[in-house]
mmCIF file with all atom_site columns, C-alpha atoms in Angstrom:
data_model
loop_
_atom_site.group_PDB
_atom_site.id
_atom_site.type_symbol
_atom_site.label_atom_id
_atom_site.label_alt_id
_atom_site.label_comp_id
_atom_site.label_asym_id
_atom_site.label_entity_id
_atom_site.label_seq_id
_atom_site.pdbx_PDB_ins_code
_atom_site.Cartn_x
_atom_site.Cartn_y
_atom_site.Cartn_z
_atom_site.occupancy
_atom_site.B_iso_or_equiv
_atom_site.pdbx_formal_charge
_atom_site.auth_seq_id
_atom_site.auth_comp_id
_atom_site.auth_asym_id
_atom_site.auth_atom_id
_atom_site.pdbx_PDB_model_num
ATOM 1   C CA . MET A 1 1   ? 195.614 6.730   287.306 1.00 59.00 ? 1   MET A CA 1
ATOM 2   C CA . ASN A 1 2   ? 194.072 9.418   289.089 1.00 76.00 ? 2   ASN A CA 1
ATOM 3   C CA . ASP A 1 3   ? 196.754 11.741  287.949 1.00 76.00 ? 3   ASP A CA 1
ATOM 4   C CA . ILE A 1 4   ? 196.227 10.747  284.375 1.00 79.00 ? 4   ILE A CA 1
ATOM 5   C CA . THR A 1 5   ? 192.502 11.154  284.703 1.00 81.00 ? 5   THR A CA 1
ATOM 6   C CA . GLN A 1 6   ? 193.041 14.454  286.383 1.00 81.00 ? 6   GLN A CA 1
ATOM 7   C CA . LEU A 1 7   ? 195.505 15.501  283.692 1.00 77.00 ? 7   LEU A CA 1
ATOM 8   C CA . ARG A 1 8   ? 193.141 14.371  280.997 1.00 78.00 ? 8   ARG A CA 1
ATOM 9   C CA . GLN A 1 9   ? 190.299 16.195  282.602 1.00 82.00 ? 9   GLN A CA 1
ATOM 10  C CA . ASN A 1 10  ? 192.439 19.328  282.920 1.00 81.00 ? 10  ASN A CA 1
ATOM 11  C CA . VAL A 1 11  ? 193.483 19.056  279.281 1.00 78.00 ? 11  VAL A CA 1
ATOM 12  C CA . LEU A 1 12  ? 189.854 18.538  278.211 1.00 78.00 ? 12  LEU A CA 1
ATOM 13  C CA . GLU A 1 13  ? 188.700 21.389  280.390 1.00 83.00 ? 13  GLU A CA 1
ATOM 14  C CA . LYS A 1 14  ? 191.432 23.632  279.059 1.00 82.00 ? 14  LYS A CA 1
ATOM 15  C CA . ALA A 1 15  ? 190.579 22.573  275.489 1.00 80.00 ? 15  ALA A CA 1
ATOM 16  C CA . HIS A 1 16  ? 186.921 23.189  276.237 1.00 82.00 ? 16  HIS A CA 1
ATOM 17  C CA . GLN A 1 17  ? 187.707 26.667  277.626 1.00 85.00 ? 17  GLN A CA 1
ATOM 18  C CA . GLU A 1 18  ? 189.932 27.454  274.670 1.00 82.00 ? 18  GLU A CA 1
ATOM 19  C CA . GLY A 1 19  ? 187.176 26.179  272.355 1.00 82.00 ? 19  GLY A CA 1
ATOM 20  C CA . GLN A 1 20  ? 184.627 28.312  274.189 1.00 85.00 ? 20  GLN A CA 1
ATOM 21  C CA . GLN A 1 21  ? 186.967 31.284  273.956 1.00 86.00 ? 21  GLN A CA 1
ATOM 22  C CA . CYS A 1 22  ? 187.553 30.647  270.226 1.00 82.00 ? 22  CYS A CA 1
ATOM 23  C CA . LEU A 1 23  ? 183.802 30.206  269.754 1.00 82.00 ? 23  LEU A CA 1
ATOM 24  C CA . LYS A 1 24  ? 183.145 33.489  271.605 1.00 86.00 ? 24  LYS A CA 1
ATOM 25  C CA . ILE A 1 25  ? 185.793 35.296  269.526 1.00 87.00 ? 25  ILE A CA 1
ATOM 26  C CA . ALA A 1 26  ? 184.355 33.820  266.314 1.00 84.00 ? 26  ALA A CA 1
ATOM 27  C CA . THR A 1 27  ? 180.790 34.631  267.408 1.00 87.00 ? 27  THR A CA 1
ATOM 28  C CA . ASP A 1 28  ? 181.782 38.182  268.364 1.00 85.00 ? 28  ASP A CA 1
ATOM 29  C CA . SER A 1 29  ? 183.633 38.564  265.068 1.00 86.00 ? 29  SER A CA 1
ATOM 30  C CA . LEU A 1 30  ? 180.622 37.254  263.116 1.00 85.00 ? 30  LEU A CA 1
ATOM 31  C CA . ASP A 1 31  ? 178.298 39.471  265.142 1.00 86.00 ? 31  ASP A CA 1
ATOM 32  C CA . THR A 1 32  ? 180.505 42.531  264.514 1.00 87.00 ? 32  THR A CA 1
ATOM 33  C CA . ASP A 1 33  ? 180.826 41.613  260.824 1.00 86.00 ? 33  ASP A CA 1
ATOM 34  C CA . PHE A 1 34  ? 177.031 41.135  260.593 1.00 85.00 ? 34  PHE A CA 1
ATOM 35  C CA . LYS A 1 35  ? 176.381 44.495  262.259 1.00 87.00 ? 35  LYS A CA 1
ATOM 36  C CA . GLU A 1 36  ? 178.909 46.220  259.965 1.00 88.00 ? 36  GLU A CA 1
ATOM 37  C CA . ARG A 1 37  ? 177.337 44.609  256.907 1.00 88.00 ? 37  ARG A CA 1
ATOM 38  C CA . GLN A 1 38  ? 173.886 45.479  258.168 1.00 87.00 ? 38  GLN A CA 1
ATOM 39  C CA . GLN A 1 39  ? 174.948 49.111  258.674 1.00 89.00 ? 39  GLN A CA 1
ATOM 40  C CA . GLN A 1 40  ? 176.623 49.149  255.245 1.00 88.00 ? 40  GLN A CA 1
ATOM 41  C CA . GLY A 1 41  ? 173.487 47.626  253.686 1.00 86.00 ? 41  GLY A CA 1
ATOM 42  C CA . LEU A 1 42  ? 171.284 50.219  255.378 1.00 87.00 ? 42  LEU A CA 1
ATOM 43  C CA . HIS A 1 43  ? 173.680 52.969  254.286 1.00 88.00 ? 43  HIS A CA 1
ATOM 44  C CA . ASP A 1 44  ? 173.700 51.640  250.704 1.00 86.00 ? 44  ASP A CA 1
ATOM 45  C CA . LEU A 1 45  ? 169.909 51.332  250.723 1.00 88.00 ? 45  LEU A CA 1
ATOM 46  C CA . LYS A 1 46  ? 169.557 54.871  252.070 1.00 90.00 ? 46  LYS A CA 1
ATOM 47  C CA . ALA A 1 47  ? 172.000 56.168  249.432 1.00 88.00 ? 47  ALA A CA 1
ATOM 48  C CA . LYS A 1 48  ? 170.078 54.295  246.720 1.00 90.00 ? 48  LYS A CA 1
ATOM 49  C CA . ARG A 1 49  ? 166.786 55.766  247.928 1.00 92.00 ? 49  ARG A CA 1
ATOM 50  C CA . GLN A 1 50  ? 168.318 59.251  248.086 1.00 91.00 ? 50  GLN A CA 1
ATOM 51  C CA . LYS A 1 51  ? 169.577 58.833  244.529 1.00 92.00 ? 51  LYS A CA 1
ATOM 52  C CA . GLU A 1 52  ? 166.149 57.613  243.357 1.00 90.00 ? 52  GLU A CA 1
ATOM 53  C CA . LEU A 1 53  ? 164.415 60.473  245.189 1.00 90.00 ? 53  LEU A CA 1
ATOM 54  C CA . LYS A 1 54  ? 166.813 62.976  243.623 1.00 92.00 ? 54  LYS A CA 1
ATOM 55  C CA . ALA A 1 55  ? 166.170 61.492  240.170 1.00 90.00 ? 55  ALA A CA 1
ATOM 56  C CA . LEU A 1 56  ? 162.403 61.652  240.769 1.00 90.00 ? 56  LEU A CA 1
ATOM 57  C CA . GLU A 1 57  ? 162.696 65.240  241.975 1.00 91.00 ? 57  GLU A CA 1
ATOM 58  C CA . GLN A 1 58  ? 164.670 66.168  238.858 1.00 92.00 ? 58  GLN A CA 1
ATOM 59  C CA . GLN A 1 59  ? 162.067 64.448  236.655 1.00 92.00 ? 59  GLN A CA 1
ATOM 60  C CA . PHE A 1 60  ? 159.337 66.354  238.487 1.00 91.00 ? 60  PHE A CA 1
ATOM 61  C CA . GLN A 1 61  ? 161.158 69.659  238.025 1.00 92.00 ? 61  GLN A CA 1
ATOM 62  C CA . VAL A 1 62  ? 161.685 68.936  234.320 1.00 91.00 ? 62  VAL A CA 1
ATOM 63  C CA . ALA A 1 63  ? 157.999 68.011  233.923 1.00 91.00 ? 63  ALA A CA 1
ATOM 64  C CA . GLN A 1 64  ? 156.972 71.113  235.865 1.00 93.00 ? 64  GLN A CA 1
ATOM 65  C CA . GLN A 1 65  ? 159.198 73.313  233.674 1.00 93.00 ? 65  GLN A CA 1
ATOM 66  C CA . GLN A 1 66  ? 157.752 71.698  230.546 1.00 93.00 ? 66  GLN A CA 1
ATOM 67  C CA . LEU A 1 67  ? 154.236 72.462  231.799 1.00 92.00 ? 67  LEU A CA 1
ATOM 68  C CA . LYS A 1 68  ? 155.221 76.074  232.490 1.00 91.00 ? 68  LYS A CA 1
ATOM 69  C CA . ASN A 1 69  ? 156.739 76.330  229.010 1.00 92.00 ? 69  ASN A CA 1
ATOM 70  C CA . GLN A 1 70  ? 153.613 74.821  227.436 1.00 92.00 ? 70  GLN A CA 1
ATOM 71  C CA . GLU A 1 71  ? 151.443 77.230  229.423 1.00 89.00 ? 71  GLU A CA 1
ATOM 72  C CA . ARG A 1 72  ? 153.619 80.154  228.313 1.00 85.00 ? 72  ARG A CA 1
ATOM 73  C CA . GLN A 1 73  ? 153.462 78.972  224.691 1.00 88.00 ? 73  GLN A CA 1
ATOM 74  C CA . ALA A 1 74  ? 149.680 78.519  224.866 1.00 88.00 ? 74  ALA A CA 1
ATOM 75  C CA . LEU A 1 75  ? 149.247 81.993  226.370 1.00 82.00 ? 75  LEU A CA 1
ATOM 76  C CA . LEU A 1 76  ? 151.560 83.497  223.756 1.00 79.00 ? 76  LEU A CA 1
ATOM 77  C CA . ALA A 1 77  ? 149.602 81.758  220.979 1.00 85.00 ? 77  ALA A CA 1
ATOM 78  C CA . LEU A 1 78  ? 146.352 83.028  222.506 1.00 84.00 ? 78  LEU A CA 1
ATOM 79  C CA . LYS A 1 79  ? 147.755 86.563  222.664 1.00 80.00 ? 79  LYS A CA 1
ATOM 80  C CA . GLN A 1 80  ? 148.972 86.374  219.070 1.00 81.00 ? 80  GLN A CA 1
ATOM 81  C CA . ASP A 1 81  ? 145.610 84.994  217.916 1.00 85.00 ? 81  ASP A CA 1
ATOM 82  C CA . SER A 1 82  ? 143.789 87.735  219.824 1.00 80.00 ? 82  SER A CA 1
ATOM 83  C CA . ILE A 1 83  ? 145.988 90.434  218.283 1.00 81.00 ? 83  ILE A CA 1
ATOM 84  C CA . LYS A 1 84  ? 145.464 88.900  214.834 1.00 85.00 ? 84  LYS A CA 1
ATOM 85  C CA . GLU A 1 85  ? 141.686 88.794  215.351 1.00 87.00 ? 85  GLU A CA 1
ATOM 86  C CA . LEU A 1 86  ? 141.715 92.390  216.604 1.00 84.00 ? 86  LEU A CA 1
ATOM 87  C CA . PHE A 1 87  ? 143.804 93.439  213.598 1.00 86.00 ? 87  PHE A CA 1
ATOM 88  C CA . GLU A 1 88  ? 141.515 91.645  211.135 1.00 89.00 ? 88  GLU A CA 1
ATOM 89  C CA . ALA A 1 89  ? 138.343 93.008  212.767 1.00 91.00 ? 89  ALA A CA 1
ATOM 90  C CA . SER A 1 90  ? 139.772 96.548  212.772 1.00 88.00 ? 90  SER A CA 1
ATOM 91  C CA . LEU A 1 91  ? 140.912 96.243  209.164 1.00 89.00 ? 91  LEU A CA 1
ATOM 92  C CA . GLU A 1 92  ? 137.490 94.941  208.135 1.00 92.00 ? 92  GLU A CA 1
ATOM 93  C CA . LYS A 1 93  ? 135.775 97.803  209.968 1.00 93.00 ? 93  LYS A CA 1
ATOM 94  C CA . MET A 1 94  ? 138.046 100.398 208.357 1.00 91.00 ? 94  MET A CA 1
ATOM 95  C CA . THR A 1 95  ? 137.724 98.776  204.926 1.00 92.00 ? 95  THR A CA 1
ATOM 96  C CA . ASN A 1 96  ? 133.937 98.962  205.318 1.00 94.00 ? 96  ASN A CA 1
ATOM 97  C CA . PHE A 1 97  ? 133.928 102.669 206.239 1.00 93.00 ? 97  PHE A CA 1
ATOM 98  C CA . SER A 1 98  ? 131.057 104.482 204.607 1.00 94.00 ? 98  SER A CA 1
ATOM 99  C CA . LYS A 1 99  ? 131.872 107.012 201.912 1.00 93.00 ? 99  LYS A CA 1
ATOM 100 C CA . GLU A 1 100 ? 131.208 109.783 204.454 1.00 94.00 ? 100 GLU A CA 1
ATOM 101 C CA . GLU A 1 101 ? 133.656 108.245 206.959 1.00 94.00 ? 101 GLU A CA 1
ATOM 102 C CA . GLU A 1 102 ? 136.275 107.856 204.221 1.00 93.00 ? 102 GLU A CA 1
ATOM 103 C CA . LEU A 1 103 ? 135.836 111.496 203.168 1.00 93.00 ? 103 LEU A CA 1
ATOM 104 C CA . ALA A 1 104 ? 136.015 112.746 206.766 1.00 94.00 ? 104 ALA A CA 1
ATOM 105 C CA . PHE A 1 105 ? 139.259 110.821 207.374 1.00 93.00 ? 105 PHE A CA 1
ATOM 106 C CA . LEU A 1 106 ? 140.754 111.955 204.062 1.00 93.00 ? 106 LEU A CA 1
ATOM 107 C CA . LYS A 1 107 ? 139.895 115.611 204.779 1.00 92.00 ? 107 LYS A CA 1
ATOM 108 C CA . GLN A 1 108 ? 141.408 115.332 208.260 1.00 93.00 ? 108 GLN A CA 1
ATOM 109 C CA . VAL A 1 109 ? 144.654 113.986 206.776 1.00 92.00 ? 109 VAL A CA 1
ATOM 110 C CA . LEU A 1 110 ? 144.780 116.493 203.902 1.00 91.00 ? 110 LEU A CA 1
ATOM 111 C CA . SER A 1 111 ? 144.339 119.395 206.314 1.00 90.00 ? 111 SER A CA 1
ATOM 112 C CA . LYS A 1 112 ? 147.791 118.512 207.719 1.00 90.00 ? 112 LYS A CA 1
ATOM 113 C CA . TYR A 1 113 ? 149.339 119.594 204.395 1.00 86.00 ? 113 TYR A CA 1
ATOM 114 C CA . PRO A 1 114 ? 148.165 123.200 203.917 1.00 81.00 ? 114 PRO A CA 1
ATOM 115 C CA . GLU A 1 115 ? 148.871 124.652 200.478 1.00 81.00 ? 115 GLU A CA 1
ATOM 116 C CA . GLN A 1 116 ? 151.445 122.013 199.545 1.00 84.00 ? 116 GLN A CA 1
ATOM 117 C CA . PRO A 1 117 ? 151.073 120.282 196.174 1.00 90.00 ? 117 PRO A CA 1
ATOM 118 C CA . LEU A 1 118 ? 149.870 116.754 196.910 1.00 90.00 ? 118 LEU A CA 1
ATOM 119 C CA . GLN A 1 119 ? 148.974 113.680 194.971 1.00 93.00 ? 119 GLN A CA 1
ATOM 120 C CA . VAL A 1 120 ? 146.595 111.094 196.420 1.00 93.00 ? 120 VAL A CA 1
ATOM 121 C CA . THR A 1 121 ? 146.650 107.474 195.317 1.00 94.00 ? 121 THR A CA 1
ATOM 122 C CA . PHE A 1 122 ? 143.651 105.519 196.542 1.00 95.00 ? 122 PHE A CA 1
ATOM 123 C CA . GLY A 1 123 ? 143.573 101.901 197.543 1.00 95.00 ? 123 GLY A CA 1
ATOM 124 C CA . GLU A 1 124 ? 141.226 99.972  195.271 1.00 95.00 ? 124 GLU A CA 1
ATOM 125 C CA . LYS A 1 125 ? 138.606 99.375  197.989 1.00 95.00 ? 125 LYS A CA 1
ATOM 126 C CA . THR A 1 126 ? 138.519 103.048 199.002 1.00 94.00 ? 126 THR A CA 1
ATOM 127 C CA . GLY A 1 127 ? 138.757 104.507 195.488 1.00 93.00 ? 127 GLY A CA 1
ATOM 128 C CA . GLN A 1 128 ? 135.711 102.530 194.346 1.00 94.00 ? 128 GLN A CA 1
ATOM 129 C CA . LYS A 1 129 ? 133.564 104.382 196.901 1.00 94.00 ? 129 LYS A CA 1
ATOM 130 C CA . PHE A 1 130 ? 134.216 107.832 195.415 1.00 92.00 ? 130 PHE A CA 1
ATOM 131 C CA . SER A 1 131 ? 132.479 109.256 192.388 1.00 91.00 ? 131 SER A CA 1
ATOM 132 C CA . SER A 1 132 ? 134.060 111.848 190.119 1.00 90.00 ? 132 SER A CA 1
ATOM 133 C CA . TYR A 1 133 ? 131.776 114.369 191.841 1.00 92.00 ? 133 TYR A CA 1
ATOM 134 C CA . ASP A 1 134 ? 133.296 113.469 195.265 1.00 91.00 ? 134 ASP A CA 1
ATOM 135 C CA . CYS A 1 135 ? 136.805 113.919 193.860 1.00 90.00 ? 135 CYS A CA 1
ATOM 136 C CA . ALA A 1 136 ? 135.872 117.287 192.315 1.00 90.00 ? 136 ALA A CA 1
ATOM 137 C CA . GLU A 1 137 ? 134.456 118.492 195.643 1.00 91.00 ? 137 GLU A CA 1
ATOM 138 C CA . LEU A 1 138 ? 137.675 117.479 197.387 1.00 90.00 ? 138 LEU A CA 1
ATOM 139 C CA . ARG A 1 139 ? 139.658 119.494 194.845 1.00 90.00 ? 139 ARG A CA 1
ATOM 140 C CA . LEU A 1 140 ? 137.542 122.537 195.620 1.00 90.00 ? 140 LEU A CA 1
ATOM 141 C CA . ALA A 1 141 ? 138.374 122.164 199.319 1.00 89.00 ? 141 ALA A CA 1
ATOM 142 C CA . PHE A 1 142 ? 142.038 121.339 198.613 1.00 89.00 ? 142 PHE A CA 1
ATOM 143 C CA . PRO A 1 143 ? 143.070 123.046 195.348 1.00 90.00 ? 143 PRO A CA 1
ATOM 144 C CA . GLN A 1 144 ? 146.667 121.788 195.647 1.00 90.00 ? 144 GLN A CA 1
ATOM 145 C CA . LEU A 1 145 ? 145.377 118.191 195.323 1.00 90.00 ? 145 LEU A CA 1
ATOM 146 C CA . SER A 1 146 ? 145.793 115.895 192.315 1.00 90.00 ? 146 SER A CA 1
ATOM 147 C CA . TYR A 1 147 ? 144.896 112.218 191.894 1.00 92.00 ? 147 TYR A CA 1
ATOM 148 C CA . ASN A 1 148 ? 146.833 109.257 190.637 1.00 90.00 ? 148 ASN A CA 1
ATOM 149 C CA . GLN A 1 149 ? 144.417 107.428 188.356 1.00 90.00 ? 149 GLN A CA 1
ATOM 150 C CA . GLU A 1 150 ? 145.892 104.028 189.202 1.00 93.00 ? 150 GLU A CA 1
ATOM 151 C CA . LEU A 1 151 ? 144.431 102.343 192.270 1.00 94.00 ? 151 LEU A CA 1
ATOM 152 C CA . ILE A 1 152 ? 146.484 100.201 194.660 1.00 94.00 ? 152 ILE A CA 1
ATOM 153 C CA . PRO A 1 153 ? 145.089 96.676  194.173 1.00 95.00 ? 153 PRO A CA 1
ATOM 154 C CA . GLN A 1 154 ? 143.172 95.016  197.020 1.00 95.00 ? 154 GLN A CA 1
ATOM 155 C CA . GLU A 1 155 ? 143.936 97.775  199.527 1.00 95.00 ? 155 GLU A CA 1
ATOM 156 C CA . ALA A 1 156 ? 141.810 100.232 201.483 1.00 95.00 ? 156 ALA A CA 1
ATOM 157 C CA . GLY A 1 157 ? 143.021 103.693 202.408 1.00 94.00 ? 157 GLY A CA 1
ATOM 158 C CA . PHE A 1 158 ? 145.340 105.938 200.426 1.00 94.00 ? 158 PHE A CA 1
ATOM 159 C CA . LEU A 1 159 ? 148.854 107.311 199.927 1.00 94.00 ? 159 LEU A CA 1
ATOM 160 C CA . VAL A 1 160 ? 149.644 111.010 200.080 1.00 93.00 ? 160 VAL A CA 1
ATOM 161 C CA . SER A 1 161 ? 152.655 111.872 197.906 1.00 92.00 ? 161 SER A CA 1
ATOM 162 C CA . LEU A 1 162 ? 154.560 115.063 198.597 1.00 88.00 ? 162 LEU A CA 1
ATOM 163 C CA . ASP A 1 163 ? 157.811 115.757 196.730 1.00 82.00 ? 163 ASP A CA 1
ATOM 164 C CA . GLN A 1 164 ? 158.721 112.126 196.030 1.00 82.00 ? 164 GLN A CA 1
ATOM 165 C CA . VAL A 1 165 ? 157.795 111.088 199.595 1.00 87.00 ? 165 VAL A CA 1
ATOM 166 C CA . ASP A 1 166 ? 154.779 108.865 200.224 1.00 86.00 ? 166 ASP A CA 1
ATOM 167 C CA . ASP A 1 167 ? 152.918 109.115 203.505 1.00 90.00 ? 167 ASP A CA 1
ATOM 168 C CA . ASN A 1 168 ? 151.161 105.807 203.876 1.00 93.00 ? 168 ASN A CA 1
ATOM 169 C CA . TYR A 1 169 ? 147.544 105.878 205.018 1.00 93.00 ? 169 TYR A CA 1
ATOM 170 C CA . LEU A 1 170 ? 146.656 102.444 203.706 1.00 95.00 ? 170 LEU A CA 1
ATOM 171 C CA . TYR A 1 171 ? 144.613 100.938 206.512 1.00 94.00 ? 171 TYR A CA 1
ATOM 172 C CA . ARG A 1 172 ? 146.600 97.719  206.704 1.00 93.00 ? 172 ARG A CA 1
ATOM 173 C CA . TYR A 1 173 ? 149.816 99.716  207.133 1.00 94.00 ? 173 TYR A CA 1
ATOM 174 C CA . LEU A 1 174 ? 148.269 102.070 209.704 1.00 91.00 ? 174 LEU A CA 1
ATOM 175 C CA . LEU A 1 175 ? 147.026 99.151  211.800 1.00 90.00 ? 175 LEU A CA 1
ATOM 176 C CA . GLU A 1 176 ? 150.330 97.285  211.548 1.00 89.00 ? 176 GLU A CA 1
ATOM 177 C CA . SER A 1 177 ? 152.260 100.322 212.760 1.00 87.00 ? 177 SER A CA 1
ATOM 178 C CA . VAL A 1 178 ? 149.812 100.890 215.644 1.00 85.00 ? 178 VAL A CA 1
ATOM 179 C CA . LEU A 1 179 ? 150.014 97.230  216.637 1.00 82.00 ? 179 LEU A CA 1
ATOM 180 C CA . LYS A 1 180 ? 153.800 97.293  216.425 1.00 81.00 ? 180 LYS A CA 1
ATOM 181 C CA . GLU A 1 181 ? 154.012 100.316 218.714 1.00 81.00 ? 181 GLU A CA 1
ATOM 182 C CA . GLU A 1 182 ? 151.148 99.458  221.042 1.00 76.00 ? 182 GLU A CA 1
ATOM 183 C CA . SER A 1 183 ? 151.053 95.637  221.077 1.00 73.00 ? 183 SER A CA 1
ATOM 184 C CA . SER A 1 184 ? 152.356 95.344  224.653 1.00 75.00 ? 184 SER A CA 1
ATOM 185 C CA . ARG A 1 185 ? 149.752 97.767  225.959 1.00 78.00 ? 185 ARG A CA 1
ATOM 186 C CA . ILE A 1 186 ? 146.994 96.116  223.901 1.00 72.00 ? 186 ILE A CA 1
ATOM 187 C CA . ILE A 1 187 ? 147.983 92.675  225.192 1.00 72.00 ? 187 ILE A CA 1
ATOM 188 C CA . ASP A 1 188 ? 147.990 94.001  228.763 1.00 74.00 ? 188 ASP A CA 1
ATOM 189 C CA . MET A 1 189 ? 144.501 95.418  228.245 1.00 73.00 ? 189 MET A CA 1
ATOM 190 C CA . LEU A 1 190 ? 143.199 92.209  226.659 1.00 68.00 ? 190 LEU A CA 1
ATOM 191 C CA . PHE A 1 191 ? 144.661 89.910  229.315 1.00 69.00 ? 191 PHE A CA 1
ATOM 192 C CA . SER A 1 192 ? 144.494 92.043  232.456 1.00 68.00 ? 192 SER A CA 1
ATOM 193 C CA . GLU A 1 193 ? 141.672 89.907  233.845 1.00 59.00 ? 193 GLU A CA 1
ATOM 194 C CA . ILE A 1 194 ? 143.353 86.543  233.221 1.00 54.00 ? 194 ILE A CA 1
#
């Protein structure tokens, strides 16, 4: 019986060794699988975080660009408002010229047209400042001058007509043309300290 016991013991020992070996293989396989899954999970998590960070960065850049655009729009609106205020203040000042200032400006302009037959049409606000005596004195200084009796409604300044061509000295027009030509320089001057 010894042989049988020995055989049985050998079989059990061999089965135990094979079981241990199978257990080790299974444990190693599970351990390797766990480590691979852990690495994959970490990789996936890292990729997810990278994607979220990229999305957040894009949102930040969009928000930052929107703020820059809003700032640009606000500055542009401020510049436009400043130009408009400057235009309106200048127009008001010119419209409120004294009669002497109006006459000085008119004489300066008329002196550019020596001995050419001219017709002057006043804007309503300027024409109301001159008496018939003022107009007669101007005709003495500029004998080639005639007047259009109709005034240009709600305007200040005047038109000088020469052979079917009108040179526009209405103050609104003069200021608009100056602002059109010089607006960039004016804006630079107004906002150089900002």
